Tab-separated table of C-alpha atoms in Angstrom:
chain	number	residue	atom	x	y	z
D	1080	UNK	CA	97.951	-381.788	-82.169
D	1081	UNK	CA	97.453	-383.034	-85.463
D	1082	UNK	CA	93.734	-385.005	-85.816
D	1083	UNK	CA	93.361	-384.794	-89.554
D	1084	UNK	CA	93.889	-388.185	-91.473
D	1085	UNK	CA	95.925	-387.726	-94.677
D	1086	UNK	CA	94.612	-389.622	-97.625
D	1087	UNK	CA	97.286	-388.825	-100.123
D	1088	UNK	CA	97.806	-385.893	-102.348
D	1089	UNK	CA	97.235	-384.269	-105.171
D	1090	UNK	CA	99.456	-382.217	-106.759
D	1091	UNK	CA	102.013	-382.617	-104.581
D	1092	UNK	CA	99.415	-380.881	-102.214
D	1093	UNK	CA	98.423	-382.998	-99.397
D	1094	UNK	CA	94.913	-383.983	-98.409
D	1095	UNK	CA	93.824	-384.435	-95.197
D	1096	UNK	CA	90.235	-385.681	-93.812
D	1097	UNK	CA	88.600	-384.159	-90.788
D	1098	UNK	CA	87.084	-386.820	-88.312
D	1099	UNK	CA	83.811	-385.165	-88.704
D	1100	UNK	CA	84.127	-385.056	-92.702
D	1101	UNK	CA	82.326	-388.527	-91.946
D	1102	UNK	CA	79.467	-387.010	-90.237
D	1103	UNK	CA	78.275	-384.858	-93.105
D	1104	UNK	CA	79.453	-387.935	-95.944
D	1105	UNK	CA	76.450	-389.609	-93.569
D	1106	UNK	CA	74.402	-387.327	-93.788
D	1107	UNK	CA	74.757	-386.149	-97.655
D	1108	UNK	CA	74.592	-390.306	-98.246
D	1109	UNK	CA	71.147	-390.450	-96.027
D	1110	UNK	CA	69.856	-387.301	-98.230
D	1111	UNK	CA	70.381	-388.989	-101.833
D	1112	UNK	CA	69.474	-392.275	-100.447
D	1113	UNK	CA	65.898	-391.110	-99.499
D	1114	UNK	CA	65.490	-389.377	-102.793
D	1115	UNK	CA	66.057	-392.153	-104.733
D	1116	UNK	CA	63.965	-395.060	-102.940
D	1117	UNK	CA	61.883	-395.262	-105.947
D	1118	UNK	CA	65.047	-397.408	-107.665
D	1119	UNK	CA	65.049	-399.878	-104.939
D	1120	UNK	CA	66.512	-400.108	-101.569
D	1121	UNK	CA	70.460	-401.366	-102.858
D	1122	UNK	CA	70.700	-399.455	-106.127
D	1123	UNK	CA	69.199	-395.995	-103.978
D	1124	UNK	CA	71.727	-396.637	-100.807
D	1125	UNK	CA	74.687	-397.631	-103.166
D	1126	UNK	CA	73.694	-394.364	-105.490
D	1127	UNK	CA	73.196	-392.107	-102.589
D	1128	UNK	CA	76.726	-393.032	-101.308
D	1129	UNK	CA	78.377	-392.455	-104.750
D	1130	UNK	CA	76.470	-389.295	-105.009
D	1131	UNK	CA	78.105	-388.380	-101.615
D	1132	UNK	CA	81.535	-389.385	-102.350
D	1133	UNK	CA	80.968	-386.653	-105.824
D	1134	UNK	CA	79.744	-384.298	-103.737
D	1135	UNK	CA	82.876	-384.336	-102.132
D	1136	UNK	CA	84.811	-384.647	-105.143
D	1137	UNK	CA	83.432	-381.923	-106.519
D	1138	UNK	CA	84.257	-379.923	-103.412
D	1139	UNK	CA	87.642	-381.283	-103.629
D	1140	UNK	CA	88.101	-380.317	-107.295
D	1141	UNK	CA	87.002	-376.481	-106.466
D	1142	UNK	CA	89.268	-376.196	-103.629
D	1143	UNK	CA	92.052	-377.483	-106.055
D	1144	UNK	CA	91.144	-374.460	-108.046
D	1145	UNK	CA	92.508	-371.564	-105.297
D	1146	UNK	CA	95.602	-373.800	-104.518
D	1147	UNK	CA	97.006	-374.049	-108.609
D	1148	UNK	CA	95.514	-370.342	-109.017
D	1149	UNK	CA	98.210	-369.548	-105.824
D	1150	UNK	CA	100.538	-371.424	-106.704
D	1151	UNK	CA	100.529	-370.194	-110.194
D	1152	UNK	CA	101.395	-366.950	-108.502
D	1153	UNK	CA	104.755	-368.658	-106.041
D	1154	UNK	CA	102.415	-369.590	-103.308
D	1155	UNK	CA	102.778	-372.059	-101.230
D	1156	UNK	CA	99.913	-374.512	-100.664
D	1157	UNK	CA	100.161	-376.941	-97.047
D	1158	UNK	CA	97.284	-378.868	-97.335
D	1159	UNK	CA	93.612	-379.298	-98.868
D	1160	UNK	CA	91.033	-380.330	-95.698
D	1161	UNK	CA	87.419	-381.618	-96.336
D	1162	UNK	CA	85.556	-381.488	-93.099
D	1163	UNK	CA	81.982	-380.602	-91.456
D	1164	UNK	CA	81.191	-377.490	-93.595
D	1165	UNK	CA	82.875	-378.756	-96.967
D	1166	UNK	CA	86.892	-378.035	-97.701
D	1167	UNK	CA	89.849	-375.882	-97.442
D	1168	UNK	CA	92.821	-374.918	-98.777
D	1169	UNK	CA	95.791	-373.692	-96.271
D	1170	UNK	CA	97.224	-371.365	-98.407
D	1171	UNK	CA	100.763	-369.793	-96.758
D	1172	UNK	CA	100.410	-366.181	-98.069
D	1173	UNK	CA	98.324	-363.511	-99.352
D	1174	UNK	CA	98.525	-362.796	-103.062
D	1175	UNK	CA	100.717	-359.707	-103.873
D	1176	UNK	CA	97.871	-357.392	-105.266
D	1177	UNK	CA	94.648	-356.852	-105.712
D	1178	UNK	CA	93.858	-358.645	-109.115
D	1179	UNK	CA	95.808	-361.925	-108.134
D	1180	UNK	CA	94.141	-362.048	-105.023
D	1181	UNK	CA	91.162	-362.070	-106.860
D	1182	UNK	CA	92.275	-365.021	-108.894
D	1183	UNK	CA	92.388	-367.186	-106.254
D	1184	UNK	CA	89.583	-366.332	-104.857
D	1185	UNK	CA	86.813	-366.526	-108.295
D	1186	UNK	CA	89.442	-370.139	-109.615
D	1187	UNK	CA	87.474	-372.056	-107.155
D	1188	UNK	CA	83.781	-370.910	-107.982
D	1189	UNK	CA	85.004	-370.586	-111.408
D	1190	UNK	CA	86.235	-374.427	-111.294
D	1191	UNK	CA	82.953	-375.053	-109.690
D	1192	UNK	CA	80.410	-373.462	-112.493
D	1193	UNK	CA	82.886	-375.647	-115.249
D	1194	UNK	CA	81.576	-378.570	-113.533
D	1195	UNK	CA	77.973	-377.393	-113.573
D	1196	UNK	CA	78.315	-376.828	-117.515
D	1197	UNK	CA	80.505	-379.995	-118.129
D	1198	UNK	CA	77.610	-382.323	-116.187
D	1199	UNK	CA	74.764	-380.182	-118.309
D	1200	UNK	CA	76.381	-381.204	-121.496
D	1201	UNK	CA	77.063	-385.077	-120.085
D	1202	UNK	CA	73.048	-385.469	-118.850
D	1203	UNK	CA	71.678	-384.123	-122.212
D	1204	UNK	CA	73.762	-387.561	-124.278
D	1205	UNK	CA	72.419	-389.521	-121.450
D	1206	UNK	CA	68.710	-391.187	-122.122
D	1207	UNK	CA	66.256	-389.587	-119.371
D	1208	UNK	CA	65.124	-392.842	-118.472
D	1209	UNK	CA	68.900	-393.583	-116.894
D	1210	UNK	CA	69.187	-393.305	-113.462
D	1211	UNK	CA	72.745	-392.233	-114.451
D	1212	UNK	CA	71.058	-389.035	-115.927
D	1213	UNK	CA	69.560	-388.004	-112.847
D	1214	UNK	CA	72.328	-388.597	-110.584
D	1215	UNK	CA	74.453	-386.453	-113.508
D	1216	UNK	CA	72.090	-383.264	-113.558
D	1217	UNK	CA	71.566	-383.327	-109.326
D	1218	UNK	CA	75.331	-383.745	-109.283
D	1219	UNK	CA	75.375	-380.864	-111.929
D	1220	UNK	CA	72.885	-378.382	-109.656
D	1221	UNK	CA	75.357	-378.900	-106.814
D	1222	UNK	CA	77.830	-377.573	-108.201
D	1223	UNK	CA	76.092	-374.630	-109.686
D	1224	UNK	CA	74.617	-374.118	-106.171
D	1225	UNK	CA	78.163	-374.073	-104.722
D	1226	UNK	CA	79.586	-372.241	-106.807
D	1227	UNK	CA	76.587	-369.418	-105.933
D	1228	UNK	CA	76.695	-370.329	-102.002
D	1229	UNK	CA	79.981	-369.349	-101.984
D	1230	UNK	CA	80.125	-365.956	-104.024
D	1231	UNK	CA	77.946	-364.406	-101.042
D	1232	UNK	CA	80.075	-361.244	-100.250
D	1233	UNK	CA	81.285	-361.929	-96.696
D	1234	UNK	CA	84.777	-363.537	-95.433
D	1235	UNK	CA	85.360	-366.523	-95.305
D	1236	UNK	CA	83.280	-367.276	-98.069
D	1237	UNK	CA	84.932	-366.563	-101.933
D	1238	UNK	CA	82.791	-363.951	-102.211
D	1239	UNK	CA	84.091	-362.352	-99.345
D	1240	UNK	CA	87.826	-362.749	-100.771
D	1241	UNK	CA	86.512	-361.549	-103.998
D	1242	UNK	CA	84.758	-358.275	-101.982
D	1243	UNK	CA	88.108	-357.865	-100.360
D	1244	UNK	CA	90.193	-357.930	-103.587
D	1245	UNK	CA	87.703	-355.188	-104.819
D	1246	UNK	CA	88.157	-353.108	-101.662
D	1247	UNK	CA	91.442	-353.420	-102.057
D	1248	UNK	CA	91.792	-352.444	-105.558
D	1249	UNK	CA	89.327	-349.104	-104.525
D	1250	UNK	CA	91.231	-348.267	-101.424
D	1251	UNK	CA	94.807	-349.481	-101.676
D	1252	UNK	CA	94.929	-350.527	-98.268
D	1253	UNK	CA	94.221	-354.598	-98.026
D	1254	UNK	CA	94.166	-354.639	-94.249
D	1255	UNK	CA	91.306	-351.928	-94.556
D	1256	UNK	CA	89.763	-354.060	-97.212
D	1257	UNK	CA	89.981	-357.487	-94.608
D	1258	UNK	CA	87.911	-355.186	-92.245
D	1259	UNK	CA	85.100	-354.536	-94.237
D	1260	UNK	CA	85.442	-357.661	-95.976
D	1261	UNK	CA	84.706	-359.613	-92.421
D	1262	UNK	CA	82.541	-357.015	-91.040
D	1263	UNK	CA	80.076	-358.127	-94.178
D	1264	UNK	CA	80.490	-361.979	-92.733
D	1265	UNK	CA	79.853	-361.094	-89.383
D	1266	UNK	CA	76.456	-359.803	-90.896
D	1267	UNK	CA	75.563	-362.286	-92.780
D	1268	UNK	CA	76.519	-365.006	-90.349
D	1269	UNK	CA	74.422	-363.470	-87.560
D	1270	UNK	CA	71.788	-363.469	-90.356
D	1271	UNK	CA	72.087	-366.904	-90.967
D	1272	UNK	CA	71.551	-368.014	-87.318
D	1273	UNK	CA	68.642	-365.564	-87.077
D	1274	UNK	CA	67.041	-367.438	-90.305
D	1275	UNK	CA	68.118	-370.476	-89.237
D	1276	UNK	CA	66.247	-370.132	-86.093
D	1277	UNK	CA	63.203	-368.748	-87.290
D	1278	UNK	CA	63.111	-371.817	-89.930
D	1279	UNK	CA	62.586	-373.914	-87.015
D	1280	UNK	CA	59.851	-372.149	-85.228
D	1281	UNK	CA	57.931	-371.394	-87.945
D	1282	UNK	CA	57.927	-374.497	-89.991
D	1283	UNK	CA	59.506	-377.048	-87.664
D	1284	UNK	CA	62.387	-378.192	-89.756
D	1285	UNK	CA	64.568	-378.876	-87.140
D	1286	UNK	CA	67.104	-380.400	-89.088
D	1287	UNK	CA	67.099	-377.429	-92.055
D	1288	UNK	CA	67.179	-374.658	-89.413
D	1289	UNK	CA	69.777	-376.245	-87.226
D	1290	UNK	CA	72.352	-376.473	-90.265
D	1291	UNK	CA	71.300	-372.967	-91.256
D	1292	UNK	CA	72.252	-371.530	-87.967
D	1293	UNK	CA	75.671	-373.999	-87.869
D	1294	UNK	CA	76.796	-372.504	-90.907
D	1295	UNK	CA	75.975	-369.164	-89.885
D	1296	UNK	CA	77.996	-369.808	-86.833
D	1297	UNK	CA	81.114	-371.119	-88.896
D	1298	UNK	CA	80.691	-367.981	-90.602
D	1299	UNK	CA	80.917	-365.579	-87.565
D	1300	UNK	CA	83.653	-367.347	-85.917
D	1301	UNK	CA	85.963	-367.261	-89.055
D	1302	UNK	CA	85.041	-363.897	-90.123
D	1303	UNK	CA	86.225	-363.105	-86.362
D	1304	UNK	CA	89.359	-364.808	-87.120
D	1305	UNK	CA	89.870	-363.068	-90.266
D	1306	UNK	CA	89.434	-359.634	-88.352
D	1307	UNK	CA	91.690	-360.414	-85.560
D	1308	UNK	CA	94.638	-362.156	-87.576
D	1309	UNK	CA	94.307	-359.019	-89.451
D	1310	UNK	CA	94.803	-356.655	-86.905
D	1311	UNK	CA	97.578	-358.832	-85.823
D	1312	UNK	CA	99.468	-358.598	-88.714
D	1313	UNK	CA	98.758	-354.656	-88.947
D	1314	UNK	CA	100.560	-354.321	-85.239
D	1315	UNK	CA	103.623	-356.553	-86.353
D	1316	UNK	CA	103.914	-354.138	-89.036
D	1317	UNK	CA	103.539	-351.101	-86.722
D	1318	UNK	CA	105.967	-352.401	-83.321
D	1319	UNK	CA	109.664	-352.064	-84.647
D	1320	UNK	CA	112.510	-354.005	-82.870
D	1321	UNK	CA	113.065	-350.641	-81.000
D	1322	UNK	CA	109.549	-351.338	-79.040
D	1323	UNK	CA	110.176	-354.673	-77.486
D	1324	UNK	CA	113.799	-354.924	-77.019
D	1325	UNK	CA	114.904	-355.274	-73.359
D	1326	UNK	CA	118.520	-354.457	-72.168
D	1327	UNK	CA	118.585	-357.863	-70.655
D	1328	UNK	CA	122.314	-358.099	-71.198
D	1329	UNK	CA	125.696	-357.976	-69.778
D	1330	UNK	CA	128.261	-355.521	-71.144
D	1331	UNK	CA	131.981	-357.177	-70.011
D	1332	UNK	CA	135.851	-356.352	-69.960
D	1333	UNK	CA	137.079	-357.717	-73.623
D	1334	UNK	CA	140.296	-357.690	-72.662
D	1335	UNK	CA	140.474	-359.590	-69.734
D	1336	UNK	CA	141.277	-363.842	-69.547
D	1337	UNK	CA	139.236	-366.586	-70.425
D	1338	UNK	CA	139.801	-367.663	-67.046
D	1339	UNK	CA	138.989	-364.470	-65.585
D	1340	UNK	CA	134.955	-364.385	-67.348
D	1341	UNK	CA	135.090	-368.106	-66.319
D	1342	UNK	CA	135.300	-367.439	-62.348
D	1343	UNK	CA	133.117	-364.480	-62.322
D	1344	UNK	CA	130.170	-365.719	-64.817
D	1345	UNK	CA	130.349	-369.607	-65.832
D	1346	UNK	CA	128.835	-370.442	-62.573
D	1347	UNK	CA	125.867	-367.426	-62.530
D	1348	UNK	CA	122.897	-368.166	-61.342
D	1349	UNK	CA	121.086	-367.703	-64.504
D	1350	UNK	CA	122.302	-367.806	-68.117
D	1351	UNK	CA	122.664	-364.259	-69.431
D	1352	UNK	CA	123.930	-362.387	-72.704
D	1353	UNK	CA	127.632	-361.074	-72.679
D	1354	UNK	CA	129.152	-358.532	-75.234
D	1355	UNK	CA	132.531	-357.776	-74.569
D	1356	UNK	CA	133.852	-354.374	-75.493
D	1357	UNK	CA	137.243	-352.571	-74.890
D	1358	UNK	CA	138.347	-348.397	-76.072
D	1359	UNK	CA	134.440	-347.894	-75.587
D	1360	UNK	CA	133.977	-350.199	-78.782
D	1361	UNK	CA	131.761	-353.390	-79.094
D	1362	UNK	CA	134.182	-356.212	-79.757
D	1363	UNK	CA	131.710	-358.762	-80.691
D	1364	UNK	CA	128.781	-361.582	-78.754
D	1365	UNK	CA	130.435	-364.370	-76.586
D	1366	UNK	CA	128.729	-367.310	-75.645
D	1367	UNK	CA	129.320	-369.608	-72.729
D	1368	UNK	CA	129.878	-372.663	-75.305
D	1369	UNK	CA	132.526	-371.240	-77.120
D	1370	UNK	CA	134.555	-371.066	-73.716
D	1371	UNK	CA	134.410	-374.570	-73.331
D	1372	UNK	CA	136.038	-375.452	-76.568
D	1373	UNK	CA	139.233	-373.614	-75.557
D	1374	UNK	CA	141.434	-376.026	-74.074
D	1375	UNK	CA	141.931	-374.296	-69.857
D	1376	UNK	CA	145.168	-374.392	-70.431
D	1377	UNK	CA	145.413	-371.456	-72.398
D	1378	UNK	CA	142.490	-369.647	-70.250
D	1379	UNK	CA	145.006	-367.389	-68.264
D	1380	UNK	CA	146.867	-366.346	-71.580
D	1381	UNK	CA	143.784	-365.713	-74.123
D	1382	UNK	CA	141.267	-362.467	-73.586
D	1383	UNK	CA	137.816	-362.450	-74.616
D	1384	UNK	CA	138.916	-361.073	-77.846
D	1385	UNK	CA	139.505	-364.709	-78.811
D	1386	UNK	CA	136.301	-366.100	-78.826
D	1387	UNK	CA	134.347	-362.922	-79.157
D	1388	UNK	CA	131.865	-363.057	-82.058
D	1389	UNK	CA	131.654	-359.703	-84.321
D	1390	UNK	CA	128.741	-357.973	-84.177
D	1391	UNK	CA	128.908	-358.135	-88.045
D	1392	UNK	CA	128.583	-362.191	-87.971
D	1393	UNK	CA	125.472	-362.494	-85.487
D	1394	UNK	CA	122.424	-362.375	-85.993
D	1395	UNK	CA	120.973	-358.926	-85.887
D	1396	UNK	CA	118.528	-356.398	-86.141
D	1397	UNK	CA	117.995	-352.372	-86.662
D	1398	UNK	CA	116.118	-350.474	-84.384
D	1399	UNK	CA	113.521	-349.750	-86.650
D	1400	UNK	CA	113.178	-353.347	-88.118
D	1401	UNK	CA	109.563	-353.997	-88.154
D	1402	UNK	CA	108.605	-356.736	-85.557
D	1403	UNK	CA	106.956	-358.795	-88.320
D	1404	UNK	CA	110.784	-359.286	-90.071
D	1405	UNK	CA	112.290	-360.250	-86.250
D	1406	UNK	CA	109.977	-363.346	-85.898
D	1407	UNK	CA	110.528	-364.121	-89.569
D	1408	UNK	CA	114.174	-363.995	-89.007
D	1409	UNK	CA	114.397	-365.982	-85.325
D	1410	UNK	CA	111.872	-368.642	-86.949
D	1411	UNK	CA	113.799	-369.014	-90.498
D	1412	UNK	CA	116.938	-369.538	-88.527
D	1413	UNK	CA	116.265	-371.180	-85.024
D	1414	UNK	CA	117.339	-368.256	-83.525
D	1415	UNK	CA	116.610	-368.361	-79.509
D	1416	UNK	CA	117.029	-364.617	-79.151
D	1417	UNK	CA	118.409	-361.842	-81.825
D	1418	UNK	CA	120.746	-358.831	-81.006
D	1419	UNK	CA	119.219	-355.462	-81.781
D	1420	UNK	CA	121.811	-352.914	-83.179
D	1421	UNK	CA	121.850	-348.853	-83.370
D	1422	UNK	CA	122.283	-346.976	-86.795
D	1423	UNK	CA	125.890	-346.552	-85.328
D	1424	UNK	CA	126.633	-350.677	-84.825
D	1425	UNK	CA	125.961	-351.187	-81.325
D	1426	UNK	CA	124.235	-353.084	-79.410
D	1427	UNK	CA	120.934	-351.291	-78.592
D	1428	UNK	CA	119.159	-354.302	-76.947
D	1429	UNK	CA	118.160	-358.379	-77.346
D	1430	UNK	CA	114.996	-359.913	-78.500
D	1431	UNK	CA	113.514	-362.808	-77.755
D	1432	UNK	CA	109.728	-364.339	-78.172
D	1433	UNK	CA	108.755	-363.497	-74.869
D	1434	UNK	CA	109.748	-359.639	-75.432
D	1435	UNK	CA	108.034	-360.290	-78.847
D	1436	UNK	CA	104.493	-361.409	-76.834
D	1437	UNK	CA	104.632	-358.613	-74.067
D	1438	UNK	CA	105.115	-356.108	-76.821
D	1439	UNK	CA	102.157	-357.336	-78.730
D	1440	UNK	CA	100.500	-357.902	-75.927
D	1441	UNK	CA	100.834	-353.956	-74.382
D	1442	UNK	CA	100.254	-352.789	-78.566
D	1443	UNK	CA	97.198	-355.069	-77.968
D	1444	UNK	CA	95.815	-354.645	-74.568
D	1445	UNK	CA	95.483	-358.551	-74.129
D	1446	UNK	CA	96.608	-359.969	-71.048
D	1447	UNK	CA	99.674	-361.740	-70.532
D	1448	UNK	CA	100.920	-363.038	-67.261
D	1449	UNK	CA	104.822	-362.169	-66.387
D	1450	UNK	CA	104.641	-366.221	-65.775
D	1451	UNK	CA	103.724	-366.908	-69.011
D	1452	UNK	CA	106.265	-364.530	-70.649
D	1453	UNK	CA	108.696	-366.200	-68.420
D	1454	UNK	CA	107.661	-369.896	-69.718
D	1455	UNK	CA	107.971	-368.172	-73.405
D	1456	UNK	CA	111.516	-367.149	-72.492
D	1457	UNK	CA	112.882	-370.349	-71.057
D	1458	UNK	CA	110.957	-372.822	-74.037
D	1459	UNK	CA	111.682	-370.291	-76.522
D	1460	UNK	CA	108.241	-370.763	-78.216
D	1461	UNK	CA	104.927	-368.952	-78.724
D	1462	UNK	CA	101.519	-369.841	-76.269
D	1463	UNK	CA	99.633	-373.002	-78.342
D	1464	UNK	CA	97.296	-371.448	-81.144
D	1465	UNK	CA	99.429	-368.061	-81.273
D	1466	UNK	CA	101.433	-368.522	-84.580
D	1467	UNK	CA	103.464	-365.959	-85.219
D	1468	UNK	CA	105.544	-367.292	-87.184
D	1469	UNK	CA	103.209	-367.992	-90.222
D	1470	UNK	CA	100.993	-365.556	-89.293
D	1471	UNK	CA	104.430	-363.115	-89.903
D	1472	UNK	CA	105.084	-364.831	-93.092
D	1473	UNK	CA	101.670	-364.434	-94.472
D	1474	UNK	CA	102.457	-360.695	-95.008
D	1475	UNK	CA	105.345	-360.921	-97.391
């Protein structure tokens, strides 16, 4: 469920505010406040709220940075997020190589160091005196330290994209490169709770150590995600149609009467998939529905041949399709199922999303009940937080 707030766009990008986003606006507001007491109580409180709001701005502005470098390159952008640790950007897809991967990822620290240069020439025209010219140059080291925070080599920081467009590059292989890329968050986040730790016992900053070790633990968990989406996307690469197609269908008479398939399967039990075939030839898909569009008075003249769907107008599939291009295809189209066909034209097998989760799920070893599969196959859609679809698209 959706919890964001959108506040507009920007763009045409939307931007959405966590809940918590107000938590940390406190917090950065309490920080500036305090530091500039010495002004008086309203100017410092109405200053330190401004400076927060910047803050935020400026955040905003470097996360604008990846989405026009991506879309620059045909990407799609969702959605910009501020929230707890800062923002986001939801970009759909990964660049296409190495070096335009890398320009998204250095646009926003790039974007970021502008600012810190743009609000150094601004504070050196403003008198010293000017509480405008301090607000200007802390403003301006914010940036600068943002735009350093987040060059540290380890996913999901833009360092860590930047590390992975260099791995890349060196290796050729960008899943390989992911890897590596979050293995080096993973380190550094574990580092970062460590340190954040030991900041609180040894000099009892609570506070300082606390958000040390939260950030370190925002860093584990998405370097985590990186690695597993990752090695998600390498298996729908790997598992072909051929691997999780079942035989879950019906193979019937094509020439015999409407009325005929009507007694024997209208009233089954269960729904099922029917191909009707005559001379040891596939003569095409035929669906329940299209029998009851034919008027029954013509059901004990007309055959199945009638109302049987080519296998050249359905939706289908090789055998060696890669599973990645099956979700893409059932998603792009609605599809509830897809036929699977043999280098030769016939039917091999069906797929549907639960055949698409127990395959992963077996490539995987991750446990998946035959309950939930069956759930999967009657809703026709994926467990909540598995999203296969854009995580399939992602790999274009």
């Amino acid at each position: 469920m959706q919890t964001n707030w959108k506040i507009g766009s920007l763009f045409g990008i939307p931007l959405f505010l966590d809940p918590l986003w107000f938590v940390i606006l406190g917090l950065a507001t309490l920080n500036f406040g305090v530091a500039y007491q010495e002004w008086g109580s309203v100017t410092a409180w109405s200053a330190g709220l401004i400076m927060a709001l910047l803050l935020f701005g400026s955040v905003l502005l470097h996360e604008l940075g990846h989405s026009l470098a991506a879309r620059s390159q045909g990407i799609k952008v969702n959605s910009i997020t501020l929230f707890l640790f800062g923002g986001i950007a939801a970009i759909e897809e990964e660049s296409k190589t190495p070096g335009k991967a890398f320009q998204v990822a250095i646009a926003g620290p790039l974007v970021s160091i502008g600012l810190f240069l743009l609000l150094r020439i601004a504070s050196s025209v403003i008198p010293d005196t000017s509480p405008v010219s301090m607000m200007v140059d802390d403003l301006a080291r914010i940036n600068l330290v943002v735009a350093l925070f987040n060059l540290i080599p380890g996913l999901p920081l833009d360092g860590g994209q930047v590390l992975k467009a260099a791995l890349w590059k060196i290796t050729g292989d960008r899943f390989q490169a992911v890897h590596w890329a979050a293995k080096a968050g993973q380190i550094l986040g574990y580092s970062a709770i460590a340190l954040g730790f030991a900041v609180d016992f040894f000099t009892r900053e609570l506070v300082t150590g606390l958000w040390i070790a939260l950030l370190g633990w925002f860093a584990v968990r998405n370097a985590n995600t990186y690695d597993r989406v990752t090695t998600l996307q390498e298996t729908l690469l790997k598992v072909t149609a051929a691997d999780a197609m079942t035989r879950d269908f019906r193979v019937i008479d094509a020439d015999q009467t409407l009325r005929s398939f009507a007694d024997t399967y209208l009233l089954a039990a269960t729904p099922e998939v029917y191909f009707a075939a005559s001379d040891g030839r596939y003569r095409g898909m035929v669906a329940i529905e299209d029998l009851r569009l034919v008027e029954r008075s013509v059901w004990e003249t007309q055959t199945l041949h009638s109302i049987a769907h080519p296998l050249t107008e359905i939706p289908s599939v090789t055998e060696s399709t890669a599973i990645a291009e099956v979700i893409k295809k059932l998603e792009n189209e609605q599809l509830p199922r897809i036929t699977v066909l043999t280098p030769a034209g016939a039917v091999a097998g069906i797929i549907d999303r639960g055949d698409i989760v127990k395959a992963l799920a077996q490539k995987l070893d991750l446990q998946v009940t035959d309950a939930e599969i069956k759930r999967i196959k009657e809703e026709g859609n994926y467990p909540p937080g598995l999203q296969l679809g854009v995580i399939a698209k992602s790999i274009d």
